[in-house]
Coordinates of C-alpha atoms and ligand atoms in Angstrom, one line a residue:
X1 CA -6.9 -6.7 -2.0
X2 CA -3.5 -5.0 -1.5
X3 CA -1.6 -2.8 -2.9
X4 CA 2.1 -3.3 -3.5
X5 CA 5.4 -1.6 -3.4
X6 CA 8.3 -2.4 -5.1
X7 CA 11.4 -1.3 -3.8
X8 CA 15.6 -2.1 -4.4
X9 CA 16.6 -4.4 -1.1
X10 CA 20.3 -3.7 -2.2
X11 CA 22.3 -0.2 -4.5
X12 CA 20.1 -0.4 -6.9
X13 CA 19.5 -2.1 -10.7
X14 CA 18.1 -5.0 -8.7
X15 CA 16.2 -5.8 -11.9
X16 CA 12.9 -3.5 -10.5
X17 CA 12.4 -3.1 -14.2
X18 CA 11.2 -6.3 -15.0
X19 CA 9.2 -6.8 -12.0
X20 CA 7.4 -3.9 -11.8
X21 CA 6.3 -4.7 -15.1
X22 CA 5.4 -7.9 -14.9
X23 CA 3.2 -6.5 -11.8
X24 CA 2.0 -4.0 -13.3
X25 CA -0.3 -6.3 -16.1
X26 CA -2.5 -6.8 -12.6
X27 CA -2.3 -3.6 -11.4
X28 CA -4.7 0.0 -12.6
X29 CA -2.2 2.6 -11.5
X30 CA 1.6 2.9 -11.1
X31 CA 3.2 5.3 -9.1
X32 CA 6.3 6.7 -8.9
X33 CA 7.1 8.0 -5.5
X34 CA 11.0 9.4 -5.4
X35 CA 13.9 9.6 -6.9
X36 CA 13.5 11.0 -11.0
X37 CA 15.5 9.9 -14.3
X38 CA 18.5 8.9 -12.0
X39 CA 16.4 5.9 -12.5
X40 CA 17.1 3.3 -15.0
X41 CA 14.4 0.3 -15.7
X42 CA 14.5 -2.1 -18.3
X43 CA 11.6 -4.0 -19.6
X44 CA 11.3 -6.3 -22.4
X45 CA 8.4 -7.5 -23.8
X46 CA 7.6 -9.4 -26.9
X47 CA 11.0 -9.2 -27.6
X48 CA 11.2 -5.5 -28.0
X49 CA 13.2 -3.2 -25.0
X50 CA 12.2 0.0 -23.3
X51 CA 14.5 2.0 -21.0
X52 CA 12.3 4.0 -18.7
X53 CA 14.1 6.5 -16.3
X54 CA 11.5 9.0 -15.3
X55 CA 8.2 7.6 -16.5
X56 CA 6.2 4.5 -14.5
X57 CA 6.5 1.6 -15.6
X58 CA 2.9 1.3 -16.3
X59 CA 3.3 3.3 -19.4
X60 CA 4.1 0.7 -21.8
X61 CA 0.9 -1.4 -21.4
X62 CA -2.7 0.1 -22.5
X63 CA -5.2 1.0 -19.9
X64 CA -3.0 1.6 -17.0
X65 CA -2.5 4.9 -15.2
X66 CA 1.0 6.3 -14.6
X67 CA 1.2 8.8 -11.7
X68 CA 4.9 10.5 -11.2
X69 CA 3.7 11.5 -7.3
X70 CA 4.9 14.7 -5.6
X71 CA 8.2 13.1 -4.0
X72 CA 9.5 13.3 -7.5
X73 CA 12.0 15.6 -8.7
X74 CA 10.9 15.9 -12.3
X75 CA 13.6 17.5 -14.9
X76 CA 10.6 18.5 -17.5
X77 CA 13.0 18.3 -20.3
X78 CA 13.5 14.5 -19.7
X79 CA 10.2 14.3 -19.2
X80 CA 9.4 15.5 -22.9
X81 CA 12.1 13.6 -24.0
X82 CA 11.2 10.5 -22.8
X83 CA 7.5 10.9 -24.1
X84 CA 9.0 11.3 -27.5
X85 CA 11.3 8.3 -27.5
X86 CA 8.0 6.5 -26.5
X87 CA 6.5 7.4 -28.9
X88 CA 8.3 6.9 -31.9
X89 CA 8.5 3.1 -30.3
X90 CA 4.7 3.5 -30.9
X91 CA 4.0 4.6 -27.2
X92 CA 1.2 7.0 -26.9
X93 CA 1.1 9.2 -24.0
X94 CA -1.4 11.4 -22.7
X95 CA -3.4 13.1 -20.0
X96 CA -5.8 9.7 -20.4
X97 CA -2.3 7.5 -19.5
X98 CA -0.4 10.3 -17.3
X99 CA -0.7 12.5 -14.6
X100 CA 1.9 14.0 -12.7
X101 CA 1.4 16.0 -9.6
X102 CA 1.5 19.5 -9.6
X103 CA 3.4 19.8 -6.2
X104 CA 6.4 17.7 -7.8
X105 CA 9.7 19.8 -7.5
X106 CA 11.5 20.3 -10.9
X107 CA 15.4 20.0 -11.8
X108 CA 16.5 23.1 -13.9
X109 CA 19.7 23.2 -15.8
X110 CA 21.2 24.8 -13.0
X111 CA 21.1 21.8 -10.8
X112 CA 22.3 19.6 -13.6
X113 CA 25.7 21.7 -14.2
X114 CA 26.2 22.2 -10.1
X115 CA 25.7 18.4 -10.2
X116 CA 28.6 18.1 -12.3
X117 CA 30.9 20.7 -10.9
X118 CA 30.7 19.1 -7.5
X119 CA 31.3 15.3 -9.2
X120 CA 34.3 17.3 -11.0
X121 CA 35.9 19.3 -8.5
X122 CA 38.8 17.8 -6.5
X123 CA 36.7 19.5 -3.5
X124 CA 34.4 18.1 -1.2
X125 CA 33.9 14.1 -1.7
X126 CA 33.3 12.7 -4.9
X127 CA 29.5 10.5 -4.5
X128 CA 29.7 9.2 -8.7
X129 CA 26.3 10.6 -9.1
X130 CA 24.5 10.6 -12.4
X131 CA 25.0 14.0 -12.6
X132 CA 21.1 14.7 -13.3
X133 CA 20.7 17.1 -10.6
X134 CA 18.8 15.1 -8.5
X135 CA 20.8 16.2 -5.2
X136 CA 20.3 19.9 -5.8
X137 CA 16.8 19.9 -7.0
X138 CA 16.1 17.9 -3.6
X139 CA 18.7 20.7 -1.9
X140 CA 16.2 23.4 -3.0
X141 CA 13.1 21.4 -2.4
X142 CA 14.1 21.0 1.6
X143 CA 15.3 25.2 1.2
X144 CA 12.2 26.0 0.5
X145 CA 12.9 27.9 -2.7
X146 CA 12.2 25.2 -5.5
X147 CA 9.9 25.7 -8.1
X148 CA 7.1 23.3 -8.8
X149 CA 5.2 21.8 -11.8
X150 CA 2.2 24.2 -10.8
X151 CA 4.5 27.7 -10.8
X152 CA 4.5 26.6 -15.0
X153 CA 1.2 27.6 -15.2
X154 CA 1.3 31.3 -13.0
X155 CA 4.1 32.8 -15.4
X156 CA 3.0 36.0 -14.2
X157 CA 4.6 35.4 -10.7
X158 CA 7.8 33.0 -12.3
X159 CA 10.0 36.0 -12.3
X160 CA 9.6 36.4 -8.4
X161 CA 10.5 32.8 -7.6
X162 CA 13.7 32.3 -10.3
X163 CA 15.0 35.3 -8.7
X164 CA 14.8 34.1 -5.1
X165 CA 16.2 30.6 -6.4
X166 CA 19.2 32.9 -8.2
X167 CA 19.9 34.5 -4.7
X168 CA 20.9 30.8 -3.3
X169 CA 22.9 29.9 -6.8
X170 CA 24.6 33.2 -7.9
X171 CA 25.9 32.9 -4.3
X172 CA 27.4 29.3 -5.1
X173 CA 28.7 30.2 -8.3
X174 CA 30.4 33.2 -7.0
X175 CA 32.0 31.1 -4.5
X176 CA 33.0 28.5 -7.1
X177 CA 34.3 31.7 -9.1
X178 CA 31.8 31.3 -12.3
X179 CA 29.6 33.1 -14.0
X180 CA 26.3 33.9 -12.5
X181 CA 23.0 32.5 -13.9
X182 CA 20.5 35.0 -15.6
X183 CA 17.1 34.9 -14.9
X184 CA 15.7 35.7 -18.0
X185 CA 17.3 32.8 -19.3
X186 CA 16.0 30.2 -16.4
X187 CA 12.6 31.8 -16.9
X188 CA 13.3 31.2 -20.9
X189 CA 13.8 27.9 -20.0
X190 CA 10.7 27.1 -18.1
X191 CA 8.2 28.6 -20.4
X192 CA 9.1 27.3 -23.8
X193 CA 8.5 23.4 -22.0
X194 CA 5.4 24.7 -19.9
X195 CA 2.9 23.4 -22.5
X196 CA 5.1 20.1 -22.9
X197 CA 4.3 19.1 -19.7
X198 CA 1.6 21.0 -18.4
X199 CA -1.3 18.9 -19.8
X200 CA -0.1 16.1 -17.4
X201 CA -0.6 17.8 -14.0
X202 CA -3.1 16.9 -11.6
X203 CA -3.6 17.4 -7.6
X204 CA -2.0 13.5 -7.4
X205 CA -2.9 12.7 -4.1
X206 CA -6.8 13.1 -4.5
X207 CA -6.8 11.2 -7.6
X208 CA -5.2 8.4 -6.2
X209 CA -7.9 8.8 -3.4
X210 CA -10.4 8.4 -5.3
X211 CA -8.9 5.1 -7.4
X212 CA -8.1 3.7 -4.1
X213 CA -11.6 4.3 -3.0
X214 CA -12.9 3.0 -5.9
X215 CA -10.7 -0.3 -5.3
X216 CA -8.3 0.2 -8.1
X217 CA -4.9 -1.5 -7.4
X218 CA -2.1 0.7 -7.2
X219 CA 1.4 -0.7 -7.6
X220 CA 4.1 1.8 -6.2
X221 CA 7.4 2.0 -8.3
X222 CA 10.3 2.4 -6.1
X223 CA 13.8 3.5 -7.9
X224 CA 16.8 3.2 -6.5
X225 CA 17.3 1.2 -3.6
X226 CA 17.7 0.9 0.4
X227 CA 21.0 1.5 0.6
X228 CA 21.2 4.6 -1.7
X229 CA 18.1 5.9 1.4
X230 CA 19.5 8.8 2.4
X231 CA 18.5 8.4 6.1
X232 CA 19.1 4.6 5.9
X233 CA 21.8 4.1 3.2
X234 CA 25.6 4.4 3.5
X235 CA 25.7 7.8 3.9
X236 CA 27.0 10.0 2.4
X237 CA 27.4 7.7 -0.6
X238 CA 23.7 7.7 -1.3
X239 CA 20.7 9.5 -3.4
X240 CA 18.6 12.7 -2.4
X241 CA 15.5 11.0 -1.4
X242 CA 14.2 8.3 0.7
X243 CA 14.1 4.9 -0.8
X244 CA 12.6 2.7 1.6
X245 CA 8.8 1.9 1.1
X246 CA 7.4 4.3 3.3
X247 CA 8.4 6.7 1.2
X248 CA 5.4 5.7 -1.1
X249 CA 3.3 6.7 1.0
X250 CA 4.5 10.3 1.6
X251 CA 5.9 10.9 -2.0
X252 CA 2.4 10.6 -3.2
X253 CA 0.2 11.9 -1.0
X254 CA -1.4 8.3 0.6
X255 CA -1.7 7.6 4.1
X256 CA 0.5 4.8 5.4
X257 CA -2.4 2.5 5.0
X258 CA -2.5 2.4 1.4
X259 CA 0.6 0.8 1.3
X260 CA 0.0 -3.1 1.5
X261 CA 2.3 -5.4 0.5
X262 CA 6.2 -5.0 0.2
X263 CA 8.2 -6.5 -2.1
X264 CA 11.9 -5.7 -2.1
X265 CA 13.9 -6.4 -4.8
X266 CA 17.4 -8.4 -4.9
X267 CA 19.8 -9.7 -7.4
X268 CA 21.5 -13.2 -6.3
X269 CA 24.4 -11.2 -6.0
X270 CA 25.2 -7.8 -5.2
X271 CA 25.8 -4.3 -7.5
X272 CA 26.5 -0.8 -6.7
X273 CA 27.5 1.9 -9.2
X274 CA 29.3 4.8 -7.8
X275 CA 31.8 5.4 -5.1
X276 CA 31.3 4.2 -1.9
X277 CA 31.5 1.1 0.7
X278 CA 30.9 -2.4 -0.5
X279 CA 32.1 -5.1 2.0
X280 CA 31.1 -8.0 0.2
X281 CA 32.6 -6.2 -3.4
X282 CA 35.2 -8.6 -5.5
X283 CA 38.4 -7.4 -7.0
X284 CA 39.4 -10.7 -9.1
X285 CA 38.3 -12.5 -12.2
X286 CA 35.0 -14.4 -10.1
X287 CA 34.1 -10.3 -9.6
X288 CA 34.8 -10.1 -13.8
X289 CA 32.8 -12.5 -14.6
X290 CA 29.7 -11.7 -12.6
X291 CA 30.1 -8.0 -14.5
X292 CA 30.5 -10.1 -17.5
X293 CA 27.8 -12.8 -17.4
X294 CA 24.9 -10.3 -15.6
X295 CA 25.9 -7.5 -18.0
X296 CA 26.4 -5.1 -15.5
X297 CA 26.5 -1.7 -17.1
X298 CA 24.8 0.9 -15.8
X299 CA 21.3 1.7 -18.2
X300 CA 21.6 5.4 -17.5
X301 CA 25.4 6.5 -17.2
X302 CA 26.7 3.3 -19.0
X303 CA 29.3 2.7 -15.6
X304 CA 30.5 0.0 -15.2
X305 CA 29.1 -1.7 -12.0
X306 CA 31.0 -3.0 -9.2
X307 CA 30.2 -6.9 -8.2
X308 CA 30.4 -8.9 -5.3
X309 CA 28.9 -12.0 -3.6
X310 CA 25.4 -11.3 -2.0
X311 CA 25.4 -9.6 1.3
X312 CA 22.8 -11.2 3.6
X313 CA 23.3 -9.0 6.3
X314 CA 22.8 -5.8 4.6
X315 CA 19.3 -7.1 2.8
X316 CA 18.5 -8.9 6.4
X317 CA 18.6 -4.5 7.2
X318 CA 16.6 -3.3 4.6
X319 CA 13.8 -6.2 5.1
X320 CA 13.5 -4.1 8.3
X321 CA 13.3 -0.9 7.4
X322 CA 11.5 -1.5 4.0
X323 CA 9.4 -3.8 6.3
X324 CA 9.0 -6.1 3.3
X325 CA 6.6 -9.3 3.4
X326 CA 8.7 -10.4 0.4
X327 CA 11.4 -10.8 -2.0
X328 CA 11.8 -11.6 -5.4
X329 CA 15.3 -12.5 -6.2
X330 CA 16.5 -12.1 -9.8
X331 CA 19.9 -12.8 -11.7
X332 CA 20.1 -16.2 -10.1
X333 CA 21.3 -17.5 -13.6
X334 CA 24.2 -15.7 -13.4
X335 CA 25.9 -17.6 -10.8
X336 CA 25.1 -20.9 -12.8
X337 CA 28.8 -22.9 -13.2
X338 CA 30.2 -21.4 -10.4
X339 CA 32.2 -24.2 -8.6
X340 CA 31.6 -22.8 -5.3
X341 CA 29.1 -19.3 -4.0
X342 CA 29.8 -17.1 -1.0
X343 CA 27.1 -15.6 0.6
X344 CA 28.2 -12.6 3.2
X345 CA 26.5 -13.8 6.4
X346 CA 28.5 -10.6 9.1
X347 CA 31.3 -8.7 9.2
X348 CA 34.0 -8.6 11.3
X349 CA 35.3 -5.3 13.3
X350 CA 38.1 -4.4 15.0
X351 CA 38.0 -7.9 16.3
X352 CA 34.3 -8.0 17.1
X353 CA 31.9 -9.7 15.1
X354 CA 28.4 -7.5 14.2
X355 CA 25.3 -9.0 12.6
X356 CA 24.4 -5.7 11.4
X357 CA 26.1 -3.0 9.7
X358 CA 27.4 -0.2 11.8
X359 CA 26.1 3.2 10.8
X360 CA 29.4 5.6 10.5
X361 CA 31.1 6.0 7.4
X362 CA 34.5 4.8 8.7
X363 CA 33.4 1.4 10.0
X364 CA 31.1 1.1 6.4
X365 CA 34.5 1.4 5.1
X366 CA 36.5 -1.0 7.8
X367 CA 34.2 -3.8 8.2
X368 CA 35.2 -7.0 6.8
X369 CA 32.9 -9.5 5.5
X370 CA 32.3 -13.3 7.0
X371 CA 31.7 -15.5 4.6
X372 CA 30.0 -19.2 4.2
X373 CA 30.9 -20.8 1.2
X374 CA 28.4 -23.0 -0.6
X375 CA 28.4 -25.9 -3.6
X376 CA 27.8 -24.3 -6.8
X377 CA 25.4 -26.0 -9.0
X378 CA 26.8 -26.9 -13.0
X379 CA 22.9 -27.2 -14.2
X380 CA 21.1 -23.6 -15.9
X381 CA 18.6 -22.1 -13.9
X382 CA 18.5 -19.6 -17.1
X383 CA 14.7 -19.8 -17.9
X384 CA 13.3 -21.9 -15.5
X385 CA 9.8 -21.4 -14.9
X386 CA 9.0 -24.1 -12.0
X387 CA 10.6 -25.4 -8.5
X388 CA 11.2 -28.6 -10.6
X389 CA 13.5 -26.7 -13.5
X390 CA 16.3 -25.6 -10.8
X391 CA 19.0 -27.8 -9.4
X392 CA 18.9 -29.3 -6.5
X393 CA 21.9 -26.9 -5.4
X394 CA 20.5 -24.0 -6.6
X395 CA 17.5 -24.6 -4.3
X396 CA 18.9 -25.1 -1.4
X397 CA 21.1 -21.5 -1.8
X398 CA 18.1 -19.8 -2.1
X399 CA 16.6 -21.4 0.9
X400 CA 19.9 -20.3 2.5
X401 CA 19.4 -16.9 1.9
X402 CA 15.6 -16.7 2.9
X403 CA 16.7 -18.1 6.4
X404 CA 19.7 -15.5 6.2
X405 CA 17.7 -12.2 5.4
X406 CA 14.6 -13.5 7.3
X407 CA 12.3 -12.9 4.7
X408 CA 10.4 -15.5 1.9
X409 CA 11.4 -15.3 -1.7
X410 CA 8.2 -14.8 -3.2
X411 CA 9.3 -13.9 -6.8
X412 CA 12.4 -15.8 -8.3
X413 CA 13.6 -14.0 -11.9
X414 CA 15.6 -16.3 -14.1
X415 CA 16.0 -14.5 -17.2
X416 CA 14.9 -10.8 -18.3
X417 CA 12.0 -12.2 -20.0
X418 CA 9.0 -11.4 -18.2
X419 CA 7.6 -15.0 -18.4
X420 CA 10.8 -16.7 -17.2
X421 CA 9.0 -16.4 -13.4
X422 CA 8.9 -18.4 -10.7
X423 CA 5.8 -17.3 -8.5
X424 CA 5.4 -18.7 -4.8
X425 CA 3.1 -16.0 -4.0
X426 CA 1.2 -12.8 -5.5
X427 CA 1.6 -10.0 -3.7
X428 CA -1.7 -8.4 -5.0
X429 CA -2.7 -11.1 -2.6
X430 CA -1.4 -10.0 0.2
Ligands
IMO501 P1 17.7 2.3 -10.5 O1 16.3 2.8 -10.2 C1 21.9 2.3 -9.2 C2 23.5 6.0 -7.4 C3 24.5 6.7 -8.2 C4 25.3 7.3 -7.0 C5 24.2 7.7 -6.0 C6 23.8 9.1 -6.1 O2 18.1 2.1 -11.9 O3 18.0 1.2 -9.6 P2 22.2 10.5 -7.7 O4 22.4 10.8 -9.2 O5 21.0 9.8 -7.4 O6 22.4 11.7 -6.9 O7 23.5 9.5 -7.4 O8 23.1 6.9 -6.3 N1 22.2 5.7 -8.2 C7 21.9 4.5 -8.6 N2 22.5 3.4 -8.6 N3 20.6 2.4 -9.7 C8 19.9 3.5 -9.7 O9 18.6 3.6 -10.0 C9 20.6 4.7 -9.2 N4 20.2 6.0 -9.0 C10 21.2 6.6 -8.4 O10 25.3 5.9 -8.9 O11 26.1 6.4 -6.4
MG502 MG1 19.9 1.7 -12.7

C-alpha cells in the first residue's frame, strides 16, 4: 500500500484542491509539507465550498488526521483564523483532528509588512507575491534566527530570541529608512496567540512514524507547484520553499521511502499568477476566454491569472524532478468549443531549437514557444465520468499530451465536483 503525494506539475492552482480531497476520503493522515497560507485550495462538497490556505485538506472530513509538517512556515494568526472560519461552517478542529509540528517556523507581522515593502518598492525586482511573508519567514528560517511553534511555549526565554531576530530587521528597516520594530510588541504579539495554537503541537515526525508503522496511509499535500520550486522553478519568479515531491519527505520528517506514489497535478491548459516568464502565455481574446470560462482568479489575492495553451515541455520537466508515476489533468472542460487547441511541444532560441527549458532567467524570458495545433472538439466533456462520455477529439488530445510529458494521466477532472472523475488508476495502489 502506498502512500501518495500530490504536487502542482505547472505555477500553481492546478486544481490540487479537489484532488487532494477526493484522495483524501482513502487516506488516514494528510500532510502538509511546505509552503503556508500562500496556498489557496478549493473543495466542494455536497454543494457547500471551503477555501483552505494553511490547513490540510483532510480537515473537512471526520476521522482524518491533519499534520501541518515542519517544512511549514505557519503565520499562527491565520492559523487561528482559519480554525474559526471552519468552524462557524460547522468544522470542528482539535488536538484529536490536528497536529502541527513544533519545529515549524512561524511568520510574524514583521515578515508580512517587509513582504509588502519589497512587492512596493520600485527597488529590487518585483516577484507579485501574496504578500504573506512567506519569503522572509523562510529568509530567517535558513538565517538561523527564526522562531518556532515550540519557542511559544518557553516565554521565559522569547525575549532573547525576538531580540536577536530584531538585530537582522531593525538593520533592514533602518536601511529602508523606517521605524524600527519593538520587541515588546513582537513578544506581545506571540503570547496573546500562544494558547491558540499551542494545543496543536506535536514532535510531527515521530507521529507520522508511528501511523506509517502502523500502516496508516498518508496522503502528502503539496501547495504550490514545480515551477514556483525555488531550486527548480523560474527563478527568481518563484516561492520560498521547495515544491517538488521530495520535499515531502524532508518537510515532515519521513525518510524518502515513505513517499510512494506521485501524482502531479495539471490543468489542460496553463496558469501563473504573478510576474514572471510564461512562453506558452496568450495576450488575445482565446487567452480571455480561457480566464473567463476556467474562472481564473486567484482564491487567495483575487489576481487575475494569466492564461496560455498548455506547455508540454515544461510538465515533461517537472515529471522528472517531481519523479511522478502520474498525472491527473483537470479543467479539460474548459477548452470544450474551441475550434482548434495548441499544445506547446519546444521552444525556439536564438535560432536553436531546445526540448527543455533553459535555466537562466534571460533565455526563460527569450524562448519562444513551438506549437502543434490540434482539432478542437464541439461536444462537453463538462461532467463526464467515463472514457465513453468524452469526444472522440478530446481523447485523442489527452493521449497527445501523455506521449508529450511522458507520463500517464491517471486522474482526469472534468468539473469541480468531486464525483465528476475519471479514474484510470488509484494511486493508493501504487
Ligand atoms: P496554490 O497552492 C499560484 C506565487 C505568487 C508569486 C510567487 C511567490 O493555490 O497552487 P509567495 O507569496 O509564495 O512568496 O509568492 O508564487 N504563488 C502561487 N501561485 N498558486 C499558489 O498556491 C501560489 N502560492 C504562491 O503568485 O508569483
Ligand atoms: Mg492558488
Amino acid at each position: 500500500m502506498a502512500n501518495v503525494v500530490v504536487v502542482g506539475a505547472q505555477w500553481g492552482d492546478e486544481g490540487k484542491g479537489k484532488i487532494v480531497d477526493w484522495l483524501s476520503e482513502q487516506a488516514d493522515v494528510v500532510v502538509r509539507f511546505q509552503g503556508g497560507h500562500n496556498a489557496g485550495h478549493t473543495l466542494v462538497i455536497g454543494g457547500k465550498v471551503y477555501k483552505l490556505s494553511l490547513l490540510p485538506s483532510g480537515v473537512v472530513r471526520p476521522n482524518k488526521l491533519s499534520v501541518i509538517g515542519n517544512g511549514v512556515v505557519l503565520d499562527p494568526y491565520a492559523l487561528a483564523g482559519e480554525v474559526e472560519r471552519l468552524a462557524e461552517q460547522g468544522v470542528s478542529i482539535t488536538r484529536e483532528n490536528l497536529r502541527v509540528a513544533e519545529n515549524a517556523t512561524l511568520i510574524l507581522s514583521i515578515h508580512r509588512e517587509l513582504d509588502a515593502l519589497r512587492e512596493s518598492g520600485s527597488a529590487g525586482t518585483k516577484i507579485g507575491t501574496t504578500k504573506r511573508g512567506i519569503g522572509p519567514a523562510y529568509e530567517d528560517k535558513a538565517g538561523r534566527r527564526a522562531i518556532r511553534l515550540m519557542d511559544l511555549a518557553d516565554l521565559g526565554s522569547l525575549p532573547e530570541k525576538v531580540d536577536r531576530l530584531l538585530t537582522h530587521h531593525n538593520a533592514l528597516r533602518r536601511g529602508f529608512g523606517l521605524e524600527e520594530f519593538s520587541p515588546k510588541a513582537i513578544y506581545e504579539e506571540l503570547a496573546s496567540v500562544a494558547p491558540k495554537v499551542l494545543p496543536y503541537m506535536d514532535a510531527v515526525w515521530r507521529l507520522l512514524d508511528d501511523e506509517r508503522r502502523a500502516g496508516k496511509r498518508i496522503l502528502f499535500e503539496g501547495a504550490q507547484g514545480a515551477l514556483l520550486d525555488v531550486d527548480h522553478g523560474t527563478y527568481p519568479f518563484v516561492t520560498s520553499s521547495n515544491t517538488v515531491a521530495g520535499q515531502a519527505a524532508t518537510g515532515s520528517g519521513l525518510g524518502p521511502g515513505a513517499v510512494g506514489y506521485v501524482l502531479g497535478i495539471a490543468k489542460a491548459y496553463t496558469t501563473r499568477v504573478g510576474e514572471g516568464p510564461f512562453p506558452t502565455e496568450l495576450f488575445d481574446e482565446t487567452g480571455e476566454l480561457i480566464g473567463q470560462k476556467g474562472k481564473e482568479f486567484g482564491v487567495v489575492t483575487g489576481r487575475k491569472r494569466r492564461c496560455g495553451w498548455f506547455d508540454a515541455t515544461l510538465v515533461r520537466q517537472t515529471v522528472r524532478t517531481s519523479g511522478i508515476d502520474g498525472i491527473a489533468l483537470t479543467k479539460l472542460d474548459i477548452l470544450d468549443g474551441f475550434k482548434t487547441i495548441k499544445i506547446g511541444v519546444g521552444y525556439r532560441l536564438d535560432g536553436e531549437t531546445l526540448d527543455y527549458f533553459p535555466a537562466s532567467q534571460g533565455a526563460q524570458a527569450r524562448v519562444e514557444p513551438i506549437y502543434e495545433e490540434m482539432e478542437g472538439w464541439s461536444g462537453s466533456t463538462a461532467g463526464a465520468r467515463s472514457w465513453a462520455d468524452l469526444p472522440a477529439q478530446a481523447i485523442k488530445y489527452v493521449r497527445r499530451v501523455e506521449e508529450l510529458i511522458g507520463a500517464p494521466v491517471a486522474v482526469l477532472s472534468t468539473s469541480p465536483e468531486r464525483d465528476d472523475t475519471i479514474l484510470m488508476k488509484n494511486p493508493f495502489e501504487g
